[in-house]
XYZ file of C-alpha atoms in Angstrom:
723
model
C 13.874 -11.845 45.946
C 13.796 -8.500 44.557
C 14.362 -4.597 46.717
C 11.170 -3.063 47.484
C 12.148 -0.096 45.379
C 13.102 -2.009 42.070
C 9.092 -2.934 42.993
C 8.096 0.626 42.895
C 10.506 1.639 40.313
C 8.851 -0.763 38.191
C 4.791 -0.066 39.211
C 6.115 3.722 38.417
C 7.151 2.558 34.510
C 3.748 0.719 34.219
C 1.992 3.479 34.931
C 3.549 6.132 32.837
C 4.228 2.841 30.555
C 0.566 3.828 27.820
C 1.761 7.410 27.532
C 5.947 6.265 26.529
C 5.788 2.888 25.444
C 9.686 3.465 25.627
C 9.770 3.127 29.344
C 9.903 -0.618 29.268
C 13.327 -0.764 27.764
C 14.801 -0.515 31.277
C 16.825 -0.157 33.100
C 19.427 -1.028 30.081
C 22.690 -4.154 30.744
C 25.440 -3.110 29.408
C 24.932 -6.546 27.056
C 22.002 -4.925 25.326
C 23.392 -1.234 24.308
C 26.345 -2.363 23.019
C 24.139 -5.284 20.129
C 21.711 -1.512 19.882
C 24.923 0.896 19.052
C 25.793 -2.109 16.912
C 22.794 -2.421 14.938
C 21.818 1.309 14.481
C 25.243 1.857 13.070
C 25.013 -0.937 10.969
C 21.360 -0.334 9.851
C 22.774 3.255 8.835
C 25.206 2.463 6.602
C 22.814 0.689 4.617
C 20.305 3.478 5.188
C 21.732 6.496 3.900
C 22.587 5.456 0.517
C 19.230 4.385 0.407
C 17.400 7.193 1.956
C 19.084 9.441 -0.796
C 17.409 7.191 -3.802
C 14.001 6.734 -2.070
C 13.917 10.774 -1.529
C 14.552 10.827 -5.669
C 11.845 8.249 -5.999
C 9.967 10.636 -4.439
C 10.715 13.884 -6.761
C 12.101 16.241 -3.812
C 15.772 16.737 -3.482
C 17.261 13.691 -2.174
C 18.475 14.983 1.618
C 15.013 14.083 2.231
C 15.355 11.084 2.729
C 18.346 11.713 5.386
C 15.520 13.902 6.560
C 13.116 10.737 7.178
C 15.713 8.437 7.945
C 16.291 10.946 11.526
C 13.245 12.020 13.290
C 10.498 9.495 11.994
C 12.756 7.187 12.933
C 13.154 8.409 15.577
C 9.271 8.673 17.167
C 8.173 5.732 15.164
C 10.579 3.592 17.786
C 9.770 5.352 20.741
C 5.967 5.438 20.515
C 6.021 1.812 18.376
C 4.644 -1.681 20.114
C 8.115 -3.497 17.674
C 11.068 -3.451 19.275
C 12.993 -3.766 16.746
C 10.741 -2.012 13.540
C 13.198 0.130 11.911
C 10.935 3.193 10.674
C 12.376 5.787 6.998
C 11.337 5.633 4.021
C 10.592 2.505 1.778
C 10.283 2.587 -2.117
C 6.522 2.045 -1.980
C 5.435 5.354 0.198
C 7.784 6.611 -1.650
C 6.366 6.151 -5.277
C 2.446 6.693 -3.274
C 3.850 9.893 -2.343
C 5.683 10.841 -6.012
C 1.787 9.372 -7.418
C -0.211 11.587 -5.238
C 2.024 14.791 -5.414
C 3.259 14.779 -9.237
C -0.447 15.956 -10.084
C -0.206 18.787 -7.814
C 3.026 20.404 -9.218
C 6.513 20.063 -10.218
C 8.650 17.737 -8.825
C 11.266 19.175 -6.794
C 9.415 22.907 -6.506
C 8.629 24.763 -3.695
C 5.482 23.884 -3.988
C 6.003 20.339 -4.898
C 8.165 20.481 -0.791
C 4.316 21.864 1.008
C 3.080 19.725 -0.341
C 4.668 16.550 0.701
C 4.427 18.263 4.021
C 0.916 18.277 4.587
C 0.515 14.610 2.903
C 3.076 13.250 5.771
C 1.116 15.087 8.454
C -2.649 14.478 6.989
C -0.864 10.966 6.980
C 0.146 11.069 10.298
C -2.764 11.929 12.455
C -4.870 9.521 10.169
C -2.687 6.929 11.849
C -2.587 8.297 15.021
C -6.588 8.563 15.061
C -6.615 4.804 14.095
C -4.224 3.357 16.682
C -6.025 6.015 19.664
C -9.676 5.094 18.793
C -7.879 1.157 18.338
C -9.494 0.403 14.949
C -5.981 -1.206 13.949
C -8.049 -4.403 12.306
C -9.736 -1.998 9.529
C -6.205 -2.624 8.418
C -8.103 -6.064 7.166
C -10.471 -5.288 4.706
C -7.629 -4.720 2.649
C -7.206 -8.316 1.891
C -3.473 -9.958 0.933
C -4.853 -11.277 -2.846
C -5.029 -7.038 -3.128
C -1.615 -6.270 -1.433
C 0.268 -8.988 -3.519
C -1.071 -7.965 -6.452
C -0.676 -4.202 -4.992
C 3.068 -4.878 -4.549
C 4.096 -6.865 -7.427
C 2.669 -3.724 -9.980
C 3.981 -1.082 -7.789
C 7.588 -2.912 -8.376
C 7.671 -3.096 -12.279
C 6.543 0.870 -11.529
C 9.221 1.174 -9.462
C 12.071 0.045 -11.676
C 10.241 1.479 -15.024
C 10.496 4.970 -13.065
C 14.529 4.874 -12.908
C 14.952 4.236 -16.899
C 15.647 7.533 -17.622
C 17.916 7.664 -14.414
C 20.382 4.349 -15.206
C 20.011 5.357 -19.292
C 20.398 9.459 -18.766
C 17.338 9.514 -20.936
C 14.351 12.624 -20.735
C 11.307 11.684 -18.599
C 8.074 12.465 -19.822
C 5.237 13.919 -17.566
C 2.348 13.556 -19.371
C -0.139 12.298 -16.511
C -0.247 8.730 -17.293
C 3.521 6.610 -16.048
C 2.230 4.131 -19.397
C 2.357 6.763 -21.133
C 5.529 8.034 -19.588
C 7.559 5.148 -20.361
C 6.960 4.543 -24.082
C 7.678 8.397 -24.641
C 10.757 6.814 -22.550
C 11.410 4.283 -24.633
C 10.946 6.288 -27.835
C 14.897 8.238 -25.972
C 16.437 5.373 -25.706
C 18.132 5.587 -29.548
C 19.403 8.453 -27.346
C 20.561 6.942 -24.581
C 23.508 8.892 -22.998
C 26.399 5.855 -22.974
C 28.601 7.317 -19.430
C 25.493 7.632 -18.018
C 24.796 4.145 -19.428
C 27.853 2.481 -18.185
C 27.544 4.329 -15.090
C 24.976 3.034 -14.134
C 25.951 -1.200 -15.164
C 29.557 -0.197 -13.087
C 27.747 0.384 -9.953
C 24.915 -2.086 -10.652
C 27.723 -5.271 -11.188
C 29.799 -3.934 -8.656
C 27.092 -4.362 -5.866
C 26.703 -8.151 -7.014
C 30.218 -8.848 -7.149
C 30.161 -6.930 -3.865
C 27.128 -9.505 -2.287
C 28.395 -12.419 -2.732
C 31.524 -11.794 -0.583
C 30.330 -12.445 2.868
C 32.809 -9.937 5.026
C 31.602 -7.200 3.039
C 27.790 -7.907 1.529
C 25.416 -6.375 4.379
C 27.255 -3.039 2.864
C 27.947 -3.644 -1.273
C 25.510 -0.419 -1.295
C 27.280 1.604 1.088
C 30.756 0.582 -0.832
C 28.705 1.041 -4.516
C 28.817 4.806 -3.517
C 31.715 5.283 -2.015
C 33.998 4.270 -5.235
C 30.589 5.241 -7.856
C 31.501 8.802 -5.982
C 35.217 8.511 -6.509
C 34.613 7.341 -10.284
C 31.885 10.054 -11.055
C 34.564 12.820 -8.992
C 38.214 11.653 -11.244
C 36.914 11.913 -14.888
C 34.489 15.021 -14.834
C 31.765 12.956 -14.953
C 29.123 16.009 -14.396
C 28.810 18.680 -17.038
C 26.975 21.350 -16.677
C 26.558 24.656 -18.413
C 24.406 27.982 -19.269
C 23.208 29.231 -22.686
C 20.897 31.984 -23.745
C 18.241 31.068 -25.991
C 20.026 32.850 -28.369
C 22.645 31.726 -29.110
C 21.244 28.690 -31.358
C 22.143 28.427 -34.340
C 19.702 26.483 -36.376
C 16.142 29.564 -36.183
C 13.658 26.740 -36.200
C 14.645 25.080 -32.797
C 15.576 28.706 -31.761
C 12.668 29.506 -32.704
C 10.772 26.415 -30.554
C 12.414 27.025 -27.853
C 11.475 30.883 -27.910
C 7.638 29.618 -27.989
C 8.804 27.377 -25.091
C 10.091 29.645 -23.031
C 7.101 32.804 -22.778
C 4.116 29.447 -22.937
C 5.671 28.896 -20.003
C 5.463 32.494 -18.657
C 1.639 32.442 -20.400
C 0.837 29.136 -17.965
C 3.016 30.491 -15.558
C 0.800 33.658 -14.954
C -2.645 31.800 -15.529
C -1.943 28.869 -12.794
C -0.949 32.628 -10.798
C -4.893 33.676 -11.262
C -5.969 30.756 -10.500
C -4.494 30.766 -7.130
C -5.605 34.050 -6.775
C -9.340 32.951 -7.770
C -8.967 30.425 -5.990
C -8.675 32.459 -2.765
C -11.197 35.236 -3.528
C -13.613 32.251 -3.296
C -12.614 31.094 0.107
C -12.733 34.679 1.471
C -16.928 35.316 0.291
C -19.862 35.057 2.532
C -21.879 32.070 1.301
C -25.196 33.820 0.724
C -23.390 36.158 -2.758
C -23.825 32.857 -4.743
C -23.445 34.586 -7.931
C -20.670 36.099 -7.894
C -19.859 33.236 -6.094
C -20.469 31.029 -9.762
C -19.696 34.064 -11.803
C -15.843 33.373 -10.136
C -15.514 29.856 -10.042
C -16.399 29.885 -14.265
C -14.108 32.304 -14.053
C -11.415 29.878 -11.889
C -12.182 27.077 -14.362
C -10.937 28.966 -17.133
C -7.961 30.163 -16.010
C -7.611 26.005 -15.548
C -8.262 25.223 -18.036
C -6.095 27.924 -19.827
C -3.158 26.786 -18.213
C -3.959 22.305 -19.027
C -4.883 23.975 -22.836
C -1.101 25.409 -22.949
C 0.732 22.978 -20.915
C -0.788 20.611 -23.091
C 1.096 22.628 -26.648
C 4.302 22.654 -24.300
C 4.482 18.964 -23.832
C 4.932 18.828 -27.328
C 7.831 21.549 -27.930
C 9.278 19.781 -25.155
C 9.618 16.669 -26.412
C 10.974 18.320 -29.564
C 13.572 20.526 -27.788
C 14.668 16.828 -26.749
C 15.080 15.691 -28.998
C 17.847 18.101 -29.889
C 21.330 17.219 -28.687
C 23.684 20.520 -29.429
C 27.890 20.671 -29.347
C 29.966 23.647 -29.250
C 33.127 24.737 -31.334
C 36.437 23.702 -29.751
C 37.337 27.159 -30.158
C 34.442 27.727 -27.368
C 32.321 30.286 -28.776
C 29.364 30.367 -27.550
C 27.237 28.859 -30.331
C 25.072 25.790 -29.621
C 24.647 24.515 -33.445
C 22.672 20.880 -33.703
C 24.810 17.361 -33.546
C 26.956 17.373 -36.150
C 25.496 20.094 -37.964
C 29.168 22.655 -37.219
C 30.216 25.378 -40.303
C 32.817 23.660 -42.591
C 35.951 23.161 -40.812
C 35.080 24.051 -37.698
C 36.096 20.972 -34.682
C 34.164 19.864 -31.922
C 33.914 20.271 -28.018
C 33.285 16.382 -28.595
C 30.432 16.760 -26.094
C 26.722 16.442 -27.114
C 24.691 19.176 -24.655
C 21.200 18.380 -23.976
C 19.167 20.701 -22.567
C 17.687 19.766 -18.799
C 15.416 22.805 -18.836
C 14.485 26.285 -20.047
C 14.682 28.834 -17.079
C 13.181 32.916 -18.776
C 14.858 33.179 -21.388
C 18.357 30.721 -20.443
C 19.373 26.957 -21.559
C 20.225 24.836 -18.923
C 22.319 21.907 -20.965
C 23.902 18.659 -19.820
C 27.286 17.819 -21.256
C 27.097 14.776 -18.906
C 26.177 12.413 -16.165
C 23.589 13.663 -13.168
C 25.214 13.710 -10.012
C 23.384 14.995 -6.988
C 24.925 18.043 -6.132
C 25.432 20.444 -2.806
C 23.312 18.616 -0.183
C 22.068 20.949 2.108
C 23.675 20.505 5.624
C 22.944 20.626 8.823
C 19.868 19.389 10.264
C 16.408 20.041 8.733
C 14.772 23.209 10.816
C 11.426 23.469 12.240
C 8.894 24.254 9.334
C 5.395 24.030 10.001
C 3.092 22.234 7.458
C 0.725 24.733 5.354
C -2.456 24.037 5.784
C -5.434 24.836 2.809
C -8.976 23.118 2.490
C -8.132 22.678 -1.098
C -4.942 20.861 -0.093
C -5.979 18.735 1.962
C -9.375 17.610 -0.172
C -6.353 17.018 -2.983
C -4.801 14.389 -0.646
C -7.294 13.371 1.439
C -7.725 9.591 -0.850
C -4.591 8.861 -1.700
C -3.175 10.150 2.541
C -5.321 7.701 3.754
C -4.600 5.042 0.952
C -1.376 5.956 2.591
C -1.453 5.735 5.470
C -2.684 1.779 6.127
C -1.052 1.509 3.173
C 2.523 2.168 5.037
C 1.154 0.431 8.260
C 0.072 -2.931 6.331
C 3.551 -2.907 5.550
C 4.627 -1.962 8.653
C 2.542 -4.699 10.695
C 3.292 -7.415 8.846
C 7.669 -6.704 9.419
C 6.833 -6.217 12.601
C 4.596 -9.412 13.388
C 7.926 -11.266 11.138
C 9.777 -9.914 13.874
C 7.732 -10.709 17.060
C 7.685 -14.254 16.011
C 11.040 -14.917 15.787
C 11.522 -12.092 19.361
C 8.641 -13.996 20.765
C 7.365 -10.390 22.027
C 4.036 -9.097 22.599
C 2.930 -6.783 19.810
C -0.003 -4.452 19.969
C -1.178 -3.251 16.707
C -3.165 -0.354 18.297
C 0.404 0.890 19.686
C 2.247 0.442 16.468
C -0.153 2.600 14.985
C 0.127 5.306 17.287
C 3.839 5.108 16.741
C 3.691 5.289 13.072
C 0.897 8.382 13.238
C 3.641 10.132 15.883
C 6.879 9.410 13.421
C 5.065 11.254 10.297
C 3.522 13.612 12.584
C 6.611 14.560 13.938
C 8.688 14.318 10.343
C 5.917 16.501 8.610
C 7.225 19.204 11.261
C 11.112 18.409 10.163
C 10.961 17.980 6.781
C 9.933 14.666 6.679
C 7.757 13.455 3.340
C 5.317 9.631 4.808
C 7.399 7.090 6.449
C 6.728 3.520 7.233
C 8.630 0.138 8.649
C 11.241 -0.290 6.567
C 12.110 -4.356 5.417
C 15.937 -3.759 4.850
C 16.455 -1.982 7.682
C 13.911 -4.097 10.490
C 16.216 -7.267 9.113
C 19.560 -5.411 9.547
C 18.129 -4.379 12.814
C 17.178 -8.475 13.585
C 20.151 -10.241 12.286
C 22.133 -7.524 14.155
C 21.744 -7.744 17.422
C 19.266 -4.946 18.537
C 16.886 -5.444 21.478
C 14.797 -2.601 22.285
C 14.633 0.571 20.419
C 17.560 2.377 21.300
C 19.116 0.719 17.808
C 16.942 3.231 15.270
C 17.966 5.817 18.181
C 21.884 5.389 16.708
C 20.650 4.913 13.725
C 19.176 8.006 13.630
C 22.425 9.958 15.485
C 24.467 8.760 12.521
C 22.147 10.096 9.832
C 22.686 12.929 12.061
C 26.020 12.488 11.639
C 25.811 12.329 8.086
C 23.914 15.702 7.798
C 26.568 17.427 9.812
C 29.841 16.445 8.155
C 29.175 14.130 5.776
C 27.386 16.111 2.914
C 30.061 17.534 0.819
C 31.163 14.620 -0.066
C 28.143 13.552 -1.329
C 28.240 15.392 -4.528
C 29.736 13.881 -7.351
C 27.031 10.873 -6.135
C 25.915 9.571 -9.583
C 21.945 9.310 -9.729
C 22.489 6.167 -12.280
C 24.172 4.505 -8.460
C 20.636 5.998 -6.653
C 18.576 4.066 -9.685
C 20.237 1.109 -9.001
C 20.195 0.586 -5.515
C 15.921 1.539 -6.181
C 16.276 -1.478 -8.577
C 17.884 -3.818 -7.151
C 15.936 -2.773 -3.915
C 12.702 -3.750 -5.409
C 13.211 -7.512 -7.430
C 12.135 -9.209 -3.897
C 8.453 -7.162 -4.744
C 7.957 -9.068 -7.936
C 7.006 -12.338 -6.901
C 5.250 -13.729 -9.229
C 5.580 -17.410 -7.359
C 3.025 -16.066 -4.575
C 0.721 -13.911 -7.531
C 0.605 -18.719 -8.802
C 0.554 -19.799 -5.190
C -2.484 -16.973 -4.517
C -3.743 -18.348 -7.641
C -3.992 -22.517 -6.443
C -5.320 -21.836 -3.391
C -8.390 -19.955 -4.121
C -9.779 -18.618 -8.197
C -11.712 -15.758 -6.578
C -8.423 -14.763 -4.961
C -6.335 -15.363 -7.501
C -8.542 -12.941 -9.643
C -8.702 -9.962 -7.282
C -4.186 -10.278 -7.016
C -5.096 -10.263 -10.982
C -7.543 -7.304 -10.928
C -5.316 -5.788 -8.780
C -2.083 -5.961 -10.654
C -3.610 -4.664 -13.874
C -5.724 -2.160 -12.487
C -2.590 -0.288 -10.333
C -0.280 -0.776 -13.965
C -2.878 1.127 -16.002
C -3.756 3.818 -13.175
C -0.102 4.358 -12.321
C 0.446 7.223 -11.649
C -2.950 6.828 -9.468
C -1.896 4.603 -7.115
C -4.744 4.338 -4.663
C -7.302 3.197 -7.650
C -6.153 -0.064 -8.293
C -6.153 -0.650 -3.752
C -9.929 0.653 -3.878
C -10.159 -1.456 -7.450
C -8.681 -4.552 -5.356
C -10.637 -4.269 -2.028
C -13.761 -3.770 -3.707
C -13.891 -5.943 -6.244
C -12.752 -8.341 -2.916
C -15.166 -7.426 -0.711
C -18.403 -7.762 -4.060
C -16.654 -11.543 -4.559
C -16.871 -11.916 -0.414
C -20.782 -11.200 -0.978
C -21.690 -13.070 -4.086
C -19.427 -16.131 -2.371
C -21.772 -15.478 1.491
C -24.700 -14.776 -1.055
C -25.229 -18.074 -2.951
C -23.879 -21.056 0.384
C -23.634 -24.277 -0.490
C -27.277 -26.152 1.123
C -25.887 -29.707 2.100
C -29.509 -32.739 2.153
C -28.077 -35.061 4.218
C -28.049 -38.626 4.176
C -26.238 -41.395 7.146
C -22.916 -42.092 6.134
C -21.142 -45.572 6.633
C -19.254 -43.978 9.285
C -21.740 -43.024 11.121
C -21.515 -38.995 10.565
C -24.858 -37.364 8.326
C -22.875 -36.236 5.174
C -23.356 -34.374 1.515
C -25.441 -36.635 -0.960
C -23.934 -34.496 -3.872
C -20.787 -35.347 -2.695
C -20.278 -38.849 -0.471
C -23.781 -40.455 -3.122
C -26.813 -42.309 -2.553
C -26.313 -42.222 1.399
C -29.528 -43.945 3.686
C -32.436 -40.762 3.901
C -35.710 -41.355 4.915
C -38.737 -40.539 2.830
C -40.679 -38.896 5.692
C -37.687 -36.960 7.142
C -35.211 -34.069 5.339
C -31.974 -33.278 6.538
C -30.782 -29.622 5.242
C -27.345 -28.663 6.947
C -26.644 -24.628 5.484
C -22.927 -24.168 5.661
C -23.487 -20.592 6.077
C -24.692 -17.215 8.342
C -28.300 -16.235 7.763
C -28.174 -12.196 7.032
C -30.301 -9.762 4.007
C -27.631 -11.130 1.083
C -28.454 -14.700 1.644
C -31.944 -15.342 3.349
C -33.354 -15.206 0.011
C -31.359 -17.982 -1.320
C -32.850 -20.079 1.961
C -35.920 -20.148 1.038
C -36.411 -20.959 -2.146
C -33.520 -23.859 -1.819
C -35.278 -24.928 1.137
C -38.664 -24.721 -0.760
C -36.771 -26.960 -3.600
C -35.769 -29.689 -1.588
C -39.067 -29.891 0.306
C -40.534 -30.454 -2.472
C -38.510 -32.732 -4.673
C -39.832 -35.081 -1.531
C -43.543 -35.005 -1.149
C -43.899 -37.791 0.738
C -41.679 -35.373 4.570
C -43.509 -34.397 7.260
C -40.228 -33.647 9.376
C -37.445 -30.347 7.826
C -34.792 -31.225 10.436
C -32.466 -28.427 9.633
C -28.725 -28.582 11.491
C -27.388 -25.506 12.033
C -23.825 -26.176 13.801
C -22.964 -23.861 11.113
C -25.137 -21.004 11.318
C -23.243 -18.766 13.461
C -25.646 -15.143 13.032
C -28.497 -14.549 11.898
C -30.431 -11.202 11.386
C -33.350 -9.433 10.902
C -34.207 -10.436 7.389
C -32.952 -13.752 8.599
C -35.160 -14.559 11.004
C -38.356 -12.842 9.242
C -37.612 -15.813 6.435
C -37.532 -18.509 8.861
C -40.426 -17.648 10.471
C -42.603 -17.949 7.620
C -41.034 -21.187 6.501
C -42.072 -22.259 9.669
C -45.253 -21.118 9.371
C -45.526 -21.803 5.391
C -44.727 -25.098 6.086
C -46.552 -25.563 9.532
C -49.545 -25.344 6.685
C -48.689 -27.769 4.558
C -48.287 -30.719 7.428
C -44.224 -30.030 7.705
C -42.851 -29.806 11.648
C -39.446 -27.282 11.658
C -36.365 -29.139 13.947
C -33.195 -27.019 14.560
C -29.849 -28.941 15.289
C -26.948 -27.493 16.964
C -28.214 -23.468 17.172
C -25.519 -21.436 18.668
C -25.692 -19.135 21.566
C -25.316 -16.092 19.270
C -28.424 -17.925 16.683
C -31.429 -18.810 19.290
C -30.625 -14.974 21.412
C -31.965 -13.945 18.590
C -34.900 -15.794 18.089
C -35.699 -15.484 21.949
C -35.453 -11.922 21.980
C -38.296 -12.051 18.795
C -39.814 -15.146 20.063
C -39.077 -17.163 17.619
C -38.065 -20.188 19.565
C -41.799 -20.047 20.958
C -43.022 -20.406 17.461
C -40.357 -23.575 16.603
C -42.166 -25.050 20.087
C -38.779 -25.208 22.958
C -39.135 -29.185 21.827
C -38.436 -28.957 18.081
C -35.267 -26.912 19.142
C -32.643 -29.251 20.285
C -28.312 -28.820 21.171
C -27.403 -31.766 18.658
C -28.231 -33.853 15.731
C -28.613 -37.430 16.891
C -31.336 -36.432 19.780
C -33.130 -34.638 16.622
C -33.641 -37.120 14.851
C -34.114 -38.859 17.781
C -36.558 -36.944 18.852
C -38.639 -36.807 15.552
C -38.739 -41.023 15.122
C -40.558 -41.131 18.386
C -43.317 -38.155 17.109
C -43.219 -40.939 14.112
C -43.516 -44.210 16.159
C -40.795 -45.222 14.682
C -37.198 -47.034 14.724
C -35.479 -45.229 12.372
C -32.422 -47.143 12.788
C -31.054 -47.299 9.341
C -32.634 -44.375 7.647
C -30.855 -41.045 9.688
C -29.910 -43.061 12.297
C -27.080 -44.955 12.939
C -27.234 -48.508 13.259
C -26.715 -50.010 17.502
C -22.757 -50.456 17.025
C -23.014 -54.279 16.984
C -25.806 -54.814 14.323
C -22.781 -51.854 13.083
C -20.206 -54.275 12.625
C -22.154 -57.091 11.664
C -22.515 -55.336 8.707
C -19.105 -54.276 8.573
C -17.830 -57.897 8.285
C -20.311 -58.996 5.467
C -19.331 -55.641 3.046
C -15.354 -57.542 4.139
C -16.492 -60.973 3.233
C -18.241 -60.326 0.213
């Protein structure tokens, strides 16, 4: 028997649960707490290296991945519905973040970071609003085939986007993903062998460790630790800086000089356009001539910047194909590889150009590492709001919000099925919204539910969201203590982590299964896949194209549903004559079944098919419409039925309905259609309707559309068996 005090405490918790859903976790026993601590630490050990890899994929410095694994993870657990769902950085959302921001700003730049925070704020606001308004079912408009096609294409895009990190080759920035991949492939002959070796080593190490049960779960963490040690020991990273005028080759030096000058002109044009945009926002709406003139000037500035960028892209491509070496004597001159002055030996390194800042060359003579990671917790940073940026990011924010939630709710449902926990999709939307809203103020990019982290939580015995709080606290410890030890982590290792993470997203078997289940759904998945792949980095176009096609195919299918002409089957049921062959029917009675709701898109088709069926049977006096499959009727459907009843009555044909559902009958009663048809012509089932029809005809109808009596039916069956 429970004590009064505990009952009152439970009532207080339930009263506040709508605002603080995490109160339902308490009281927490020591056994549950121990399981949550173990699950939190285990998950964090796997999450930390993956978070850094996903940040690299998103176009942000690696420590931003740790920020996403901290604040959003804790907030998502506190305000979500699932007790095992792990909120944090994921590959798909990281790629979509990069796709949304790259056209607007250069990755890793300050402007890029500002846009990332604004995008996170918008994603969180959309998710929170949908959850608060209880619109979680809106995700059903994006069907499973659309998500399936999108996930497969996105996985391939993610894998190909890591080629530069895995091979140590330059990455294109043309605005077209496939063009960038083609450019990267053209650099394959210039593969940096130490980077390729590190990638192969990290891949082999992770796959080998995964086969050892004792360390399989920590294979990524161990591989990270080992490659950090190897990188530091062999001096994997080599960087240097030089002035442009130190390039010995006159043609290459001239190209680099022109590139630097054009870059400065691009920055001036962009700054001019930004200033003009700010002036436009401050002008009064009434001054239309001045606004039009300033808008024209801003457009010219943007065109100047775009034209110069195209010109510079060609120069940069040629510069990237140049490999330099220096003399062993330490002289500052940069010679094209293989063109050292006679008698001079090189320093043994191939120096590649990474970027040009002003008149200074940034060179790399080794592999890339993550470098210095800011230690400490993310500082409070308010996202910068501007109308132009909000409008530019709105569609991407909506798609990321929906895709992120669909990934989250799919995992949450799988967890709930195993833990028998009650799941509230709208509360989960609120939880994801709060996670992103809070993360936006602590330097996070969009987060969502993680398949890997959630599976680890479940396997490690997490019972409440406290597991994600302990997970976040371990990330805090990493940010405060461990960041100096991550300096030598090769970016190639992060590329391998991403590559292995997305292999599970490529599911050709699921695509084949969808095609076998439904050709229409298979076509939707295929179109989504192709559009996503070819439209990249604009991934939202794939989702929009797939969703639009799915809706159009649904409308097309419901526009021309099946209208079955029925006959009496030997098993006693009314069945489709087109499927079961010629069945007993009546020369005076036509029985039809319409297999869909009757609404504006198919009302004309219904009328056409009914009139065609009546015309094919000249002696018909009664039309029976078995309406058990008509689950709704709108104004267009009602109008068509009214015209049919009136038109057929003029031809001495009576329309009878059977099996009408309540919602359809309600429409008929509100409009008076039931009075036009006649209450005696609206029957609850087929048998009563046929009996009433044959009474009006003055004959039994047995052996036609009415079934034989049981005794005669048995004799007929025996006769058939004897034959």
